[in-house]
Amino acid sequence: MTTTPATPPPTIGSGHEGSAREQISAYFRTVRQGEMGALPAIGGFVVLAILFSFLSGSFLTPLNLANLLTQSATLMTLAMALVFVILLGEIDLSAGVTSGVTAAIFVVLVHNFQVPWLLALAAAFAAGLAIGTFIGFFVARVGIPSFVVTLGLFLGFQGLQLVIIGTGGAYRIETPEIAAIMNKNLPIPVGWILYGVAIAVAVGIALWDRARRTRAGVANRPLVLMWGRLAAIAIAGALFVAFMSIDRAASRGTLNGVEIPHDAIEGVPIVVPIAIGLLWIGTFVLDRTRYGRHLYAVGGNAEAARRAGIKVAAIRMSAFIVCSTLAVVAGLFDASRIGVVTASSGSQIVLSGVAAAVVGGVSLFGGRGRLVHAAIGALVIAVIANGLGLLGLPAGINFLVTGGVLILAATIDALSRKRAGGTLIR
């Protein structure tokens, strides 16, 4: 008498996709096994948002929400840049000063040499690419630990910034296109048009994913899960755009019963669709390309990846190149927000970028994490700074709270890895 082998339990991405209920059960099973992803960060974000909304009536206003997103854009971009190297179990301590150096190159070329801003921007990106190649070569080819190489550049680039900026100490951002990134808003109709485009792209990618899996003979998730996810994104996006379309300017009061005219502040901040676009492109690369699969493979087990035919050294070099290139964007965001580039620009943000990635759920041990996790972690840190600022608490409290959240996130990562059968020893 023969027995039919038991059907393996459905797990996400295994090919045994099952029903919607089985998918949900499989997800919670992976959570119990230690694969929590960004759940702790999401929970922390929700708790902090509720707490600060009760403690400060200004927290959930359209003006503060716009400010919060604008303030977090630089940190979010740098955290996403660092994800590429953290996934390999590496670190780039020079990413912050790379953003500062490249911003200094841009502003000096424009201000002192009257170089067209697009050419100066191209030079800044070329410098970022060269820096990433330099780091990648010494880490992947020579074999120097990334901590040592990037620490050396962290120290050296601060001197390079002093040389580039010169004795003046600061340059104002006088390029309107760059200054507008963090200080201007999209017209309301443009915000809704971009929302429609984003939803159309999300639907197209979801359907393309299903068609690709069908051609490969792999089972798809139930349609209800796909449409439910898309509906949630559509509703959240519509609420956000509508919220940002409200006039955020403070009223000047009334005169003889007539409201005093004022300039309206409304529309989605320009930096928001740029940051979302970077997040989408990076996520697409990591989740849906061979390069992304190779990056995760090298981060999970470099020797196994090498035996599988993956060019480990090339992957390592490319990760540092991507990190340094994205750091250029973070530097431009920071310069646009502050309005000046100084000799110390970027020197203090890199550790916050690492903290954002770890708080979001990216594992410092490598091989686990996504760009959206880093984005959520950056929002958590930005909410802490924003909320404590609204309450008028000193900056020292901000550092204490952020440090505590980071230690808690790292502890959760280590314990969940141990529970999932990993090791805490590298």
CSV table of C-alpha atoms in Angstrom, one decimal:
chain,number,residue,atom,x,y,z
A,1,MET,CA,0.0,0.0,0.0
A,2,THR,CA,1.5,3.3,-1.1
A,3,THR,CA,0.9,6.6,0.6
A,4,THR,CA,0.7,9.9,-1.0
A,5,PRO,CA,3.4,12.2,0.3
A,6,ALA,CA,2.1,15.1,2.3
A,7,THR,CA,1.9,18.4,0.5
A,8,PRO,CA,4.5,20.9,1.9
A,9,PRO,CA,3.1,23.8,3.7
A,10,PRO,CA,2.6,26.9,1.6
A,11,THR,CA,5.3,29.6,1.9
A,12,ILE,CA,5.6,32.8,0.1
A,13,GLY,CA,7.7,32.6,-3.0
A,14,SER,CA,8.1,28.8,-2.8
A,15,GLY,CA,5.9,27.9,-5.7
A,16,HIS,CA,3.3,26.4,-3.3
A,17,GLU,CA,1.4,29.6,-3.1
A,18,GLY,CA,-1.9,28.2,-1.9
A,19,SER,CA,-5.0,30.2,-0.9
A,20,ALA,CA,-5.2,33.6,0.6
A,21,ARG,CA,-5.7,32.1,4.1
A,22,GLU,CA,-2.7,29.8,3.6
A,23,GLN,CA,-0.6,32.7,2.5
A,24,ILE,CA,-1.5,34.7,5.6
A,25,SER,CA,-0.8,31.6,7.8
A,26,ALA,CA,2.5,31.1,6.1
A,27,TYR,CA,3.5,34.7,6.7
A,28,PHE,CA,2.7,34.6,10.4
A,29,ARG,CA,4.6,31.3,10.6
A,30,THR,CA,7.7,33.0,9.2
A,31,VAL,CA,7.3,35.8,11.7
A,32,ARG,CA,7.2,33.3,14.6
A,33,GLN,CA,10.3,31.7,13.2
A,34,GLY,CA,12.2,35.1,13.5
A,35,GLU,CA,11.7,36.6,10.0
A,36,MET,CA,10.1,39.8,11.2
A,37,GLY,CA,11.4,42.1,8.5
A,38,ALA,CA,10.1,45.7,9.0
A,39,LEU,CA,7.3,44.7,11.4
A,40,PRO,CA,9.1,46.1,14.6
A,41,ALA,CA,9.9,49.4,12.7
A,42,ILE,CA,6.3,49.7,11.5
A,43,GLY,CA,5.0,49.1,15.0
A,44,GLY,CA,7.4,51.6,16.4
A,45,PHE,CA,6.4,54.2,13.7
A,46,VAL,CA,2.7,53.8,14.5
A,47,VAL,CA,3.2,54.0,18.3
A,48,LEU,CA,5.4,57.1,17.9
A,49,ALA,CA,2.9,58.8,15.6
A,50,ILE,CA,0.0,58.1,18.0
A,51,LEU,CA,2.1,59.3,21.0
A,52,PHE,CA,3.2,62.5,19.4
A,53,SER,CA,-0.2,63.3,18.0
A,54,PHE,CA,-1.6,63.2,21.5
A,55,LEU,CA,1.4,65.2,23.0
A,56,SER,CA,1.4,67.9,20.3
A,57,GLY,CA,-1.6,69.2,18.3
A,58,SER,CA,0.8,70.2,15.5
A,59,PHE,CA,2.2,66.8,14.7
A,60,LEU,CA,-0.6,65.6,12.3
A,61,THR,CA,-1.0,68.9,10.5
A,62,PRO,CA,-0.4,69.1,6.7
A,63,LEU,CA,2.5,71.5,7.3
A,64,ASN,CA,4.3,69.3,9.8
A,65,LEU,CA,3.7,66.2,7.7
A,66,ALA,CA,5.2,67.9,4.7
A,67,ASN,CA,8.2,69.1,6.8
A,68,LEU,CA,8.6,65.6,8.2
A,69,LEU,CA,8.9,64.0,4.7
A,70,THR,CA,11.2,66.7,3.5
A,71,GLN,CA,13.5,66.4,6.6
A,72,SER,CA,13.6,62.6,6.2
A,73,ALA,CA,14.5,62.6,2.5
A,74,THR,CA,18.2,63.0,2.9
A,75,LEU,CA,18.5,60.3,5.6
A,76,MET,CA,16.2,58.0,3.7
A,77,THR,CA,18.3,58.3,0.5
A,78,LEU,CA,21.6,57.7,2.4
A,79,ALA,CA,20.1,54.7,4.2
A,80,MET,CA,18.9,53.2,0.9
A,81,ALA,CA,22.4,53.7,-0.4
A,82,LEU,CA,23.9,51.9,2.6
A,83,VAL,CA,21.6,49.0,2.2
A,84,PHE,CA,23.5,47.8,-0.9
A,85,VAL,CA,26.7,47.3,1.1
A,86,ILE,CA,25.0,46.2,4.4
A,87,LEU,CA,23.4,43.4,2.5
A,88,LEU,CA,26.9,42.1,1.8
A,89,GLY,CA,27.8,42.4,5.5
A,90,GLU,CA,30.0,45.4,4.8
A,91,ILE,CA,29.9,49.0,5.9
A,92,ASP,CA,30.6,52.3,4.2
A,93,LEU,CA,31.5,54.9,6.8
A,94,SER,CA,32.5,57.4,4.1
A,95,ALA,CA,29.0,57.7,2.5
A,96,GLY,CA,28.2,60.8,4.4
A,97,VAL,CA,31.3,62.7,3.6
A,98,THR,CA,31.1,61.4,0.0
A,99,SER,CA,27.8,63.3,-0.2
A,100,GLY,CA,29.5,66.4,1.3
A,101,VAL,CA,32.5,66.2,-1.1
A,102,THR,CA,30.4,65.8,-4.2
A,103,ALA,CA,28.0,68.6,-3.1
A,104,ALA,CA,31.1,70.8,-2.7
A,105,ILE,CA,32.4,69.9,-6.1
A,106,PHE,CA,29.0,70.8,-7.6
A,107,VAL,CA,28.7,74.2,-5.9
A,108,VAL,CA,32.3,75.2,-6.5
A,109,LEU,CA,32.1,74.4,-10.2
A,110,VAL,CA,28.9,76.4,-10.5
A,111,HIS,CA,30.0,79.3,-8.3
A,112,ASN,CA,33.7,79.7,-9.0
A,113,PHE,CA,34.0,78.4,-12.6
A,114,GLN,CA,30.6,79.2,-14.0
A,115,VAL,CA,30.1,75.7,-15.2
A,116,PRO,CA,26.5,75.0,-16.3
A,117,TRP,CA,24.7,73.3,-13.5
A,118,LEU,CA,23.9,70.1,-15.4
A,119,LEU,CA,27.6,69.6,-16.2
A,120,ALA,CA,28.5,70.3,-12.6
A,121,LEU,CA,25.9,67.8,-11.6
A,122,ALA,CA,27.4,65.2,-13.9
A,123,ALA,CA,30.9,65.9,-12.5
A,124,ALA,CA,29.5,65.3,-9.0
A,125,PHE,CA,28.0,62.0,-10.0
A,126,ALA,CA,31.3,61.0,-11.7
A,127,ALA,CA,33.2,61.8,-8.5
A,128,GLY,CA,30.7,59.6,-6.6
A,129,LEU,CA,31.2,56.8,-9.0
A,130,ALA,CA,35.0,57.1,-8.8
A,131,ILE,CA,34.9,57.0,-5.0
A,132,GLY,CA,32.7,53.9,-5.0
A,133,THR,CA,35.1,52.2,-7.5
A,134,PHE,CA,38.1,53.1,-5.3
A,135,ILE,CA,36.4,51.6,-2.2
A,136,GLY,CA,35.2,48.6,-4.1
A,137,PHE,CA,38.7,47.9,-5.5
A,138,PHE,CA,40.4,47.9,-2.2
A,139,VAL,CA,37.7,45.9,-0.5
A,140,ALA,CA,37.0,43.3,-3.2
A,141,ARG,CA,40.3,43.0,-5.0
A,142,VAL,CA,42.9,43.9,-2.4
A,143,GLY,CA,41.0,42.4,0.6
A,144,ILE,CA,41.1,45.3,3.0
A,145,PRO,CA,38.2,45.4,5.4
A,146,SER,CA,35.5,47.9,4.3
A,147,PHE,CA,35.5,49.4,7.8
A,148,VAL,CA,39.2,50.3,7.5
A,149,VAL,CA,39.0,51.7,3.9
A,150,THR,CA,35.9,53.8,4.5
A,151,LEU,CA,37.1,55.0,7.9
A,152,GLY,CA,40.2,56.3,6.2
A,153,LEU,CA,38.2,58.1,3.6
A,154,PHE,CA,35.8,59.4,6.2
A,155,LEU,CA,38.8,61.1,7.8
A,156,GLY,CA,40.5,62.1,4.6
A,157,PHE,CA,37.5,63.5,2.8
A,158,GLN,CA,36.8,65.9,5.6
A,159,GLY,CA,40.2,67.5,4.8
A,160,LEU,CA,39.4,67.3,1.1
A,161,GLN,CA,36.2,69.3,1.7
A,162,LEU,CA,38.2,72.0,3.5
A,163,VAL,CA,40.4,72.2,0.4
A,164,ILE,CA,37.5,72.4,-2.0
A,165,ILE,CA,35.4,74.8,-0.1
A,166,GLY,CA,38.4,77.0,0.8
A,167,THR,CA,38.7,79.7,3.4
A,168,GLY,CA,35.2,81.0,2.9
A,169,GLY,CA,33.8,78.0,4.7
A,170,ALA,CA,30.5,78.0,2.9
A,171,TYR,CA,28.8,78.4,-0.5
A,172,ARG,CA,25.2,79.2,-1.0
A,173,ILE,CA,23.1,77.1,-3.4
A,174,GLU,CA,22.1,79.6,-6.1
A,175,THR,CA,20.9,77.1,-8.7
A,176,PRO,CA,17.1,77.4,-8.6
A,177,GLU,CA,16.6,73.8,-9.9
A,178,ILE,CA,18.5,72.4,-7.0
A,179,ALA,CA,17.1,74.7,-4.4
A,180,ALA,CA,13.6,73.9,-5.4
A,181,ILE,CA,14.0,70.2,-4.7
A,182,MET,CA,13.5,70.5,-0.9
A,183,ASN,CA,11.8,73.9,-0.8
A,184,LYS,CA,9.1,73.9,-3.5
A,185,ASN,CA,5.9,71.9,-4.1
A,186,LEU,CA,4.4,70.4,-7.2
A,187,PRO,CA,1.3,72.0,-8.6
A,188,ILE,CA,-1.8,70.2,-7.3
A,189,PRO,CA,-2.8,68.8,-10.7
A,190,VAL,CA,0.8,67.5,-11.3
A,191,GLY,CA,0.7,65.7,-7.9
A,192,TRP,CA,-2.5,63.9,-9.0
A,193,ILE,CA,-1.1,63.0,-12.4
A,194,LEU,CA,2.0,61.5,-10.8
A,195,TYR,CA,-0.2,59.6,-8.4
A,196,GLY,CA,-2.1,58.1,-11.4
A,197,VAL,CA,1.1,57.2,-13.1
A,198,ALA,CA,2.4,55.5,-9.9
A,199,ILE,CA,-0.7,53.4,-9.6
A,200,ALA,CA,-0.6,52.5,-13.2
A,201,VAL,CA,3.0,51.4,-12.9
A,202,ALA,CA,2.2,49.4,-9.7
A,203,VAL,CA,-0.6,47.6,-11.5
A,204,GLY,CA,1.5,46.9,-14.5
A,205,ILE,CA,4.4,45.5,-12.5
A,206,ALA,CA,2.0,43.3,-10.5
A,207,LEU,CA,0.4,41.9,-13.7
A,208,TRP,CA,3.9,41.5,-15.3
A,209,ASP,CA,5.1,39.5,-12.3
A,210,ARG,CA,2.1,37.2,-12.5
A,211,ALA,CA,2.7,36.7,-16.3
A,212,ARG,CA,6.4,36.0,-15.7
A,213,ARG,CA,5.7,33.4,-13.0
A,214,THR,CA,3.1,31.8,-15.2
A,215,ARG,CA,5.6,31.5,-18.1
A,216,ALA,CA,8.1,30.0,-15.7
A,217,GLY,CA,5.6,27.4,-14.5
A,218,VAL,CA,5.6,28.8,-11.0
A,219,ALA,CA,2.4,29.2,-9.0
A,220,ASN,CA,1.0,32.6,-8.4
A,221,ARG,CA,-0.4,34.2,-5.3
A,222,PRO,CA,-4.2,34.5,-5.1
A,223,LEU,CA,-5.5,37.5,-7.1
A,224,VAL,CA,-7.3,38.8,-4.0
A,225,LEU,CA,-3.9,39.4,-2.3
A,226,MET,CA,-2.6,41.3,-5.3
A,227,TRP,CA,-5.6,43.5,-5.7
A,228,GLY,CA,-5.9,44.0,-1.9
A,229,ARG,CA,-2.3,45.2,-1.8
A,230,LEU,CA,-2.8,47.5,-4.8
A,231,ALA,CA,-6.0,48.9,-3.3
A,232,ALA,CA,-4.2,49.7,0.0
A,233,ILE,CA,-1.5,51.5,-2.0
A,234,ALA,CA,-4.0,53.4,-4.0
A,235,ILE,CA,-6.0,54.5,-1.0
A,236,ALA,CA,-3.0,55.5,1.0
A,237,GLY,CA,-1.6,57.5,-2.0
A,238,ALA,CA,-4.9,59.3,-2.6
A,239,LEU,CA,-5.2,60.3,1.0
A,240,PHE,CA,-1.6,61.6,1.0
A,241,VAL,CA,-2.0,63.7,-2.1
A,242,ALA,CA,-5.3,65.0,-0.9
A,243,PHE,CA,-3.7,65.9,2.5
A,244,MET,CA,-0.8,67.7,0.7
A,245,SER,CA,-3.3,69.6,-1.5
A,246,ILE,CA,-4.6,71.5,1.6
A,247,ASP,CA,-3.2,75.0,2.0
A,248,ARG,CA,-0.5,74.7,4.7
A,249,ALA,CA,0.2,78.4,5.1
A,250,ALA,CA,-0.7,80.0,8.4
A,251,SER,CA,-3.6,82.4,8.2
A,252,ARG,CA,-2.9,86.1,8.7
A,253,GLY,CA,-6.2,86.5,10.4
A,254,THR,CA,-9.0,88.8,9.3
A,255,LEU,CA,-9.5,92.6,8.8
A,256,ASN,CA,-13.0,93.9,9.1
A,257,GLY,CA,-14.3,90.4,8.8
A,258,VAL,CA,-12.4,89.7,5.6
A,259,GLU,CA,-9.5,87.2,5.6
A,260,ILE,CA,-6.1,88.8,4.9
A,261,PRO,CA,-4.7,87.4,1.6
A,262,HIS,CA,-1.6,85.2,1.9
A,263,ASP,CA,0.5,83.0,-0.4
A,264,ALA,CA,-0.8,79.5,-0.4
A,265,ILE,CA,1.6,76.6,0.5
A,266,GLU,CA,0.0,73.5,-1.1
A,267,GLY,CA,0.9,70.5,-3.2
A,268,VAL,CA,3.2,67.5,-2.8
A,269,PRO,CA,6.8,68.5,-2.0
A,270,ILE,CA,9.0,68.0,-5.1
A,271,VAL,CA,11.4,65.7,-3.2
A,272,VAL,CA,8.7,63.2,-2.4
A,273,PRO,CA,8.2,61.7,-5.9
A,274,ILE,CA,12.0,61.8,-6.4
A,275,ALA,CA,12.6,59.8,-3.3
A,276,ILE,CA,9.8,57.4,-4.1
A,277,GLY,CA,11.2,57.0,-7.6
A,278,LEU,CA,14.6,56.1,-6.2
A,279,LEU,CA,13.0,53.6,-3.8
A,280,TRP,CA,11.0,52.0,-6.6
A,281,ILE,CA,14.0,51.7,-9.0
A,282,GLY,CA,16.2,50.3,-6.3
A,283,THR,CA,13.5,47.8,-5.2
A,284,PHE,CA,13.0,46.7,-8.7
A,285,VAL,CA,16.7,46.1,-9.2
A,286,LEU,CA,17.1,44.1,-5.9
A,287,ASP,CA,13.8,42.1,-6.2
A,288,ARG,CA,13.4,41.5,-9.9
A,289,THR,CA,16.9,41.3,-11.6
A,290,ARG,CA,19.7,38.8,-11.7
A,291,TYR,CA,22.0,41.4,-10.1
A,292,GLY,CA,19.7,41.7,-7.1
A,293,ARG,CA,19.6,37.9,-6.6
A,294,HIS,CA,23.4,37.7,-6.9
A,295,LEU,CA,23.7,40.5,-4.3
A,296,TYR,CA,21.6,38.7,-1.8
A,297,ALA,CA,23.4,35.4,-2.5
A,298,VAL,CA,26.8,36.9,-1.9
A,299,GLY,CA,25.5,38.5,1.3
A,300,GLY,CA,24.0,35.3,2.5
A,301,ASN,CA,27.0,33.1,1.8
A,302,ALA,CA,29.9,34.4,-0.3
A,303,GLU,CA,31.6,31.1,-0.7
A,304,ALA,CA,28.5,29.3,-1.9
A,305,ALA,CA,27.8,32.1,-4.3
A,306,ARG,CA,31.3,31.8,-5.7
A,307,ARG,CA,30.9,28.1,-6.2
A,308,ALA,CA,27.6,28.8,-8.0
A,309,GLY,CA,29.5,30.9,-10.6
A,310,ILE,CA,28.7,34.3,-9.2
A,311,LYS,CA,31.4,36.9,-9.6
A,312,VAL,CA,31.7,37.8,-6.0
A,313,ALA,CA,34.4,40.5,-6.4
A,314,ALA,CA,32.4,42.3,-9.1
A,315,ILE,CA,29.2,42.2,-7.0
A,316,ARG,CA,31.1,43.7,-4.0
A,317,MET,CA,32.6,46.5,-6.2
A,318,SER,CA,29.3,47.3,-7.7
A,319,ALA,CA,27.6,47.6,-4.3
A,320,PHE,CA,30.1,50.3,-3.2
A,321,ILE,CA,29.7,52.1,-6.5
A,322,VAL,CA,25.9,52.2,-6.1
A,323,CYS,CA,26.2,53.3,-2.5
A,324,SER,CA,28.6,56.2,-3.4
A,325,THR,CA,26.5,57.3,-6.4
A,326,LEU,CA,23.3,57.4,-4.3
A,327,ALA,CA,25.2,59.3,-1.6
A,328,VAL,CA,25.6,62.1,-4.2
A,329,VAL,CA,21.8,62.4,-4.4
A,330,ALA,CA,21.7,62.5,-0.6
A,331,GLY,CA,24.3,65.3,-0.6
A,332,LEU,CA,22.2,67.3,-3.1
A,333,PHE,CA,19.1,66.9,-1.0
A,334,ASP,CA,20.9,68.1,2.1
A,335,ALA,CA,22.4,71.1,0.3
A,336,SER,CA,19.0,72.0,-1.1
A,337,ARG,CA,17.3,71.8,2.3
A,338,ILE,CA,19.9,73.9,4.1
A,339,GLY,CA,20.7,76.2,1.2
A,340,VAL,CA,24.4,76.1,1.7
A,341,VAL,CA,27.4,73.7,1.4
A,342,THR,CA,30.0,73.9,4.1
A,343,ALA,CA,33.2,72.2,4.9
A,344,SER,CA,31.4,69.9,7.4
A,345,SER,CA,28.5,68.9,5.2
A,346,GLY,CA,27.7,65.2,5.5
A,347,SER,CA,30.2,64.4,8.2
A,348,GLN,CA,27.6,63.6,10.8
A,349,ILE,CA,24.8,61.8,8.9
A,350,VAL,CA,26.4,58.5,7.9
A,351,LEU,CA,25.9,56.8,11.3
A,352,SER,CA,22.2,58.0,11.3
A,353,GLY,CA,22.0,56.3,7.9
A,354,VAL,CA,23.3,53.0,9.2
A,355,ALA,CA,20.9,53.4,12.2
A,356,ALA,CA,17.9,54.0,9.8
A,357,ALA,CA,18.7,50.8,7.9
A,358,VAL,CA,19.1,48.7,11.0
A,359,VAL,CA,16.0,50.2,12.7
A,360,GLY,CA,14.1,49.3,9.6
A,361,GLY,CA,15.1,45.7,9.7
A,362,VAL,CA,18.1,45.4,7.4
A,363,SER,CA,20.4,42.8,9.0
A,364,LEU,CA,24.0,43.9,9.8
A,365,PHE,CA,25.0,40.3,9.2
A,366,GLY,CA,24.2,40.6,5.5
A,367,GLY,CA,21.8,38.8,3.2
A,368,ARG,CA,18.6,40.1,4.7
A,369,GLY,CA,16.7,43.3,4.2
A,370,ARG,CA,15.1,45.5,1.6
A,371,LEU,CA,15.2,49.2,0.6
A,372,VAL,CA,11.7,49.8,1.9
A,373,HIS,CA,13.0,48.7,5.3
A,374,ALA,CA,15.6,51.4,5.3
A,375,ALA,CA,13.0,54.0,4.2
A,376,ILE,CA,10.7,53.0,7.1
A,377,GLY,CA,13.7,53.2,9.5
A,378,ALA,CA,14.5,56.7,8.3
A,379,LEU,CA,10.9,57.7,8.9
A,380,VAL,CA,11.1,56.3,12.4
A,381,ILE,CA,14.2,58.4,13.2
A,382,ALA,CA,12.7,61.5,11.5
A,383,VAL,CA,9.5,61.1,13.6
A,384,ILE,CA,11.6,60.9,16.8
A,385,ALA,CA,13.5,64.1,15.9
A,386,ASN,CA,10.4,65.9,14.7
A,387,GLY,CA,8.2,64.9,17.6
A,388,LEU,CA,10.7,65.8,20.2
A,389,GLY,CA,11.4,69.1,18.5
A,390,LEU,CA,7.7,70.0,18.6
A,391,LEU,CA,7.7,69.2,22.3
A,392,GLY,CA,10.6,71.6,22.8
A,393,LEU,CA,12.9,68.9,24.3
A,394,PRO,CA,16.7,69.4,24.1
A,395,ALA,CA,18.7,67.7,21.3
A,396,GLY,CA,20.4,65.5,23.8
A,397,ILE,CA,17.1,63.6,24.4
A,398,ASN,CA,16.8,63.0,20.7
A,399,PHE,CA,20.2,61.3,20.6
A,400,LEU,CA,19.4,59.2,23.7
A,401,VAL,CA,16.1,58.0,22.3
A,402,THR,CA,17.5,57.3,18.8
A,403,GLY,CA,20.4,55.4,20.3
A,404,GLY,CA,18.1,53.3,22.4
A,405,VAL,CA,15.9,52.5,19.4
A,406,LEU,CA,19.0,51.5,17.4
A,407,ILE,CA,20.2,49.1,20.2
A,408,LEU,CA,16.7,47.7,20.5
A,409,ALA,CA,16.5,47.1,16.7
A,410,ALA,CA,20.0,45.5,16.6
A,411,THR,CA,19.0,43.2,19.5
A,412,ILE,CA,15.8,42.1,17.7
A,413,ASP,CA,17.8,41.4,14.6
A,414,ALA,CA,20.4,39.3,16.4
A,415,LEU,CA,17.7,37.4,18.4
A,416,SER,CA,15.5,36.8,15.4
A,417,ARG,CA,18.6,35.5,13.4
A,418,LYS,CA,19.4,33.2,16.2
A,419,ARG,CA,15.8,31.9,16.4
A,420,ALA,CA,15.8,31.3,12.7
A,421,GLY,CA,18.8,29.1,13.1
A,422,GLY,CA,21.5,31.5,12.1
A,423,THR,CA,24.6,32.4,14.1
A,424,LEU,CA,25.7,35.5,15.9
A,425,ILE,CA,29.4,34.8,15.2
A,426,ARG,CA,30.8,35.9,11.9
